Coordinates of C-alpha atoms in Angstrom, one line a residue:
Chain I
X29 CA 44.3 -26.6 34.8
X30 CA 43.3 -28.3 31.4
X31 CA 45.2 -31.5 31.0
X32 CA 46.5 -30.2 27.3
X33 CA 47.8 -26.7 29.1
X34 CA 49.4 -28.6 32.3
X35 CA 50.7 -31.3 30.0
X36 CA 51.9 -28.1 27.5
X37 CA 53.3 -26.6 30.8
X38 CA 55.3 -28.9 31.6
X39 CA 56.6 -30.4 28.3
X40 CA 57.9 -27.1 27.8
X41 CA 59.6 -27.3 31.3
X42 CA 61.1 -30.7 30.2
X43 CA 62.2 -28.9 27.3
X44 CA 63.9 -26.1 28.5
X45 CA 65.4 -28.4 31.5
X46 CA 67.3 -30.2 28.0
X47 CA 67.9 -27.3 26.6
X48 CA 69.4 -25.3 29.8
X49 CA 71.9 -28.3 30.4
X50 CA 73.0 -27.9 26.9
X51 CA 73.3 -24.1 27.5
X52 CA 75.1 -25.2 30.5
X53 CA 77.6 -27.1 28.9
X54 CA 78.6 -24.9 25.9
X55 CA 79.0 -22.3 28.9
X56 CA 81.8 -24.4 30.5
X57 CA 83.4 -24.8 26.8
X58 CA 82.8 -21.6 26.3
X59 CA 85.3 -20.4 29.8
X60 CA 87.5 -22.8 29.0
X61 CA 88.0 -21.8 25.7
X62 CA 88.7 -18.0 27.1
X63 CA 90.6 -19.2 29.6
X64 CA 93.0 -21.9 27.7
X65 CA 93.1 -21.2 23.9
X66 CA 94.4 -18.9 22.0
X67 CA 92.9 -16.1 20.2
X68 CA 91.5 -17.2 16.7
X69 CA 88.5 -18.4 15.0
X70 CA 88.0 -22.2 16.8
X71 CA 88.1 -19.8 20.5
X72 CA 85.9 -17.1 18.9
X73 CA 83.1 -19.9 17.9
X74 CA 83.8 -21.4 21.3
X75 CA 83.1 -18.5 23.5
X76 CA 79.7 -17.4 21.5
X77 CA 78.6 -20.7 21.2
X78 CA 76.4 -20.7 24.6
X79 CA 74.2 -17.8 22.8
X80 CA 72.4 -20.5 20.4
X81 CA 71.0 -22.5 23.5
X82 CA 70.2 -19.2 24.9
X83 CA 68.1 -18.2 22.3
X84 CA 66.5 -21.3 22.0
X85 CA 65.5 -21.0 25.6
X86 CA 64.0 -18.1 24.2
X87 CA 62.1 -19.4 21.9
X88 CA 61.1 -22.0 23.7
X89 CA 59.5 -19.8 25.8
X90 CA 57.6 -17.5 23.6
X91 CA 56.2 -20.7 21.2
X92 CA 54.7 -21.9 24.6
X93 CA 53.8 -18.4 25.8
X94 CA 51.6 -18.6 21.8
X95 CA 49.9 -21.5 22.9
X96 CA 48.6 -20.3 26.3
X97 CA 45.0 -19.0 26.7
X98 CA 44.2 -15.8 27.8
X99 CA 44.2 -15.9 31.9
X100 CA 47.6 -18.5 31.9
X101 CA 49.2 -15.4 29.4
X102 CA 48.2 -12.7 32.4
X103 CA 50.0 -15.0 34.9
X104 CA 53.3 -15.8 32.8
X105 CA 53.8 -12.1 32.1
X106 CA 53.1 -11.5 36.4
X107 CA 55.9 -14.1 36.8
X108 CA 58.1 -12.5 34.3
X109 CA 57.0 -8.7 36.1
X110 CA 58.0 -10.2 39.6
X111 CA 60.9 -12.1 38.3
X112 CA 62.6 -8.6 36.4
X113 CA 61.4 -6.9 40.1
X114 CA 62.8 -9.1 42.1
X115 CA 66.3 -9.8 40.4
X116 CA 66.3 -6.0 39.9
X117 CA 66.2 -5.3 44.0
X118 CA 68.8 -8.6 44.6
X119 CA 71.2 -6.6 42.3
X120 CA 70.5 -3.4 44.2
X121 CA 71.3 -5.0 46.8
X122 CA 74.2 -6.7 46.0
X123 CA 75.7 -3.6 44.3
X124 CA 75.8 -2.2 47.9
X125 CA 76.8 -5.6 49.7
X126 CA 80.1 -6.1 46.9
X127 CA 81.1 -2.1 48.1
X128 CA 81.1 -3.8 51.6
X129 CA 83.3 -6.7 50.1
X130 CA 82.0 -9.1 48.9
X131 CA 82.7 -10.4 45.4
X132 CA 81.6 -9.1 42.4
X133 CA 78.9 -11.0 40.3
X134 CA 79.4 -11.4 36.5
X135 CA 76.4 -10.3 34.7
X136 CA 75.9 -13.6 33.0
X137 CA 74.2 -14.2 36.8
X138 CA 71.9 -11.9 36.4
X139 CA 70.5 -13.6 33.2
X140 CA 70.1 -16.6 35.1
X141 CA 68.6 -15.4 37.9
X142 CA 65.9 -14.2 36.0
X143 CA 65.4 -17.7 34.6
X144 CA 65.8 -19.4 38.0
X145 CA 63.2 -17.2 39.3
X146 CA 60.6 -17.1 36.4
X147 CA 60.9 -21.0 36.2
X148 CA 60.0 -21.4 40.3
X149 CA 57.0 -19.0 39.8
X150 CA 55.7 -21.8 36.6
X151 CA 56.5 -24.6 38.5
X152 CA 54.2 -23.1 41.4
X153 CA 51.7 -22.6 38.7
X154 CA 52.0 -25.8 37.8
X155 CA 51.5 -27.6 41.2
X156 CA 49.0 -25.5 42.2
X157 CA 46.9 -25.2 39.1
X158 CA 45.5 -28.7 39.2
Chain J
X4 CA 33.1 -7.4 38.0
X5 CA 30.2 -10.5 39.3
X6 CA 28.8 -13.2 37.1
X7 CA 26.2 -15.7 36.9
X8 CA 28.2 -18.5 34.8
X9 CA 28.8 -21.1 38.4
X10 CA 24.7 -20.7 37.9
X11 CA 24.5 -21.3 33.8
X12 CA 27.3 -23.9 33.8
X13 CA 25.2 -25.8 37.0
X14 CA 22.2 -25.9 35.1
X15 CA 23.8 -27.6 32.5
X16 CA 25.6 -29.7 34.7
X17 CA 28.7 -29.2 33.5
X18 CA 32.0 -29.4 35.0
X19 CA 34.6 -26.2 35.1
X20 CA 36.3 -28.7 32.8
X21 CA 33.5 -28.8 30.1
X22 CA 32.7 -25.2 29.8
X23 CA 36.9 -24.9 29.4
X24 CA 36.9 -27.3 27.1
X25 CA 34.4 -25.6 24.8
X26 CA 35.4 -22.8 25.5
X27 CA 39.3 -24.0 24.4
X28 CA 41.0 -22.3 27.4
X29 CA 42.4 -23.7 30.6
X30 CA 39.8 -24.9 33.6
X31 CA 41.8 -22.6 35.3
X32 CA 40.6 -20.0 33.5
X33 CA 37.1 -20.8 34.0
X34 CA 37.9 -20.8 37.7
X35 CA 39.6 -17.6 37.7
X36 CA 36.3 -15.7 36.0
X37 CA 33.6 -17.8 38.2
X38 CA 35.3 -16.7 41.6
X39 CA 35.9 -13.0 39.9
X40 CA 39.8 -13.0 39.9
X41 CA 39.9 -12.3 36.1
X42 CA 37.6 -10.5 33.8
X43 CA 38.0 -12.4 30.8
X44 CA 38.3 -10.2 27.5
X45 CA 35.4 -9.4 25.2
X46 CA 36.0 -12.0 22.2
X47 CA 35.9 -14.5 25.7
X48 CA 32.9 -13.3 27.0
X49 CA 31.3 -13.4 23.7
X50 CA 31.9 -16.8 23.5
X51 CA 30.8 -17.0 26.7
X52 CA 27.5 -15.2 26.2
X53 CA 27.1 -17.0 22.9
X54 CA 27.6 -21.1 24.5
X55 CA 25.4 -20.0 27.1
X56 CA 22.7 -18.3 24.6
X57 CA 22.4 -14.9 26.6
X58 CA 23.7 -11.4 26.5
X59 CA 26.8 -10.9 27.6
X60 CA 24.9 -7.7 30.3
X61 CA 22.8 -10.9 31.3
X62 CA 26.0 -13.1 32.3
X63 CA 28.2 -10.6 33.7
X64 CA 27.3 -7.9 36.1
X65 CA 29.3 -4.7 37.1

């Protein structure tokens, strides 16, 4: 890998590591707030708050995504494929597994699944694109 | 789809690193279309063809 894409690669990782512990953050302000305030304007700004760092993990993203090359492109949108497939046949899964029991996953986890998943897959492309 | 740029680039002795570099994509790119796991798009090949002074038929091969 070009030094300017792997160093590009991995500033954006750095960058969305920052920005997914502020996301992180405003997500526990954001249950607390549903959980211990009442109902008004402060608790409404509270709980929607976490959507601002989520779209700027977004963004993030797709201004990196810009600045890839052609072949590096093809492989993000693979990881993003196999990251939707993959998350898709956990929560098939799991659907069956929670009628068997086990407890039921809020949909926020699915959302960060996905990222979990599509941020392994870069930092494999990372190590082994040297 | 085969290719004859491992051949061009060696003639020139130039590293994958080079020919990405003038090329302005990754030398993992250059990798991918030497050992055939990616056909690279047409504007690429042109530039391909067109560093390399040939056609693109005389570079890449069905």
């Amino acid at each position: 890998m070009q030094p300017e894409t792997r160093q590009a690669l991995i500033a954006w990782m750095r960058q969305f590591g920052v920005t997914l512990l502020i996301y992180l953050a405003m997500l526990a302000a954001s249950l607390w707030a549903l959980t211990s305030q009442a109902a008004g304007p402060t608790r409404t700004a509270l709980v929607v708050a976490p959507a601002l760092p989520g779209l700027a993990l977004i963004w993030l993203t797709v201004r990196w995504y810009r600045r890839c090359d052609e072949f590096i492109r093809l492989r993000v949108l693979q990881a993003a494929a196999v990251s939707a497939v993959a998350v898709a046949v956990f929560e098939l899964v799991y659907f069956f597994l929670e009628l068997l029991g086990l407890p039921r996953l809020s949909s926020a986890w699915i959302s960060n699944l996905i990222w979990a998943v599509f941020v392994i897959q870069m930092l494999w492309l990372v190590a082994t694109g040297k | 789809m085969k290719n004859s740029v491992p051949e061009l680039r060696a003639e020139r002795n130039w590293t994958q690193g080079d020919l990405a570099t003038q090329l302005r994509v990754s030398r993992q790119t250059v990798n991918a279309i030497e050992t055939g796991r990616y056909d690279p798009s047409l504007p690429l090949a042109f530039a391909i063809a067109k560093l390399f002074r040939k056609r693109i038929e005389d570079i890449f091969l069905p």
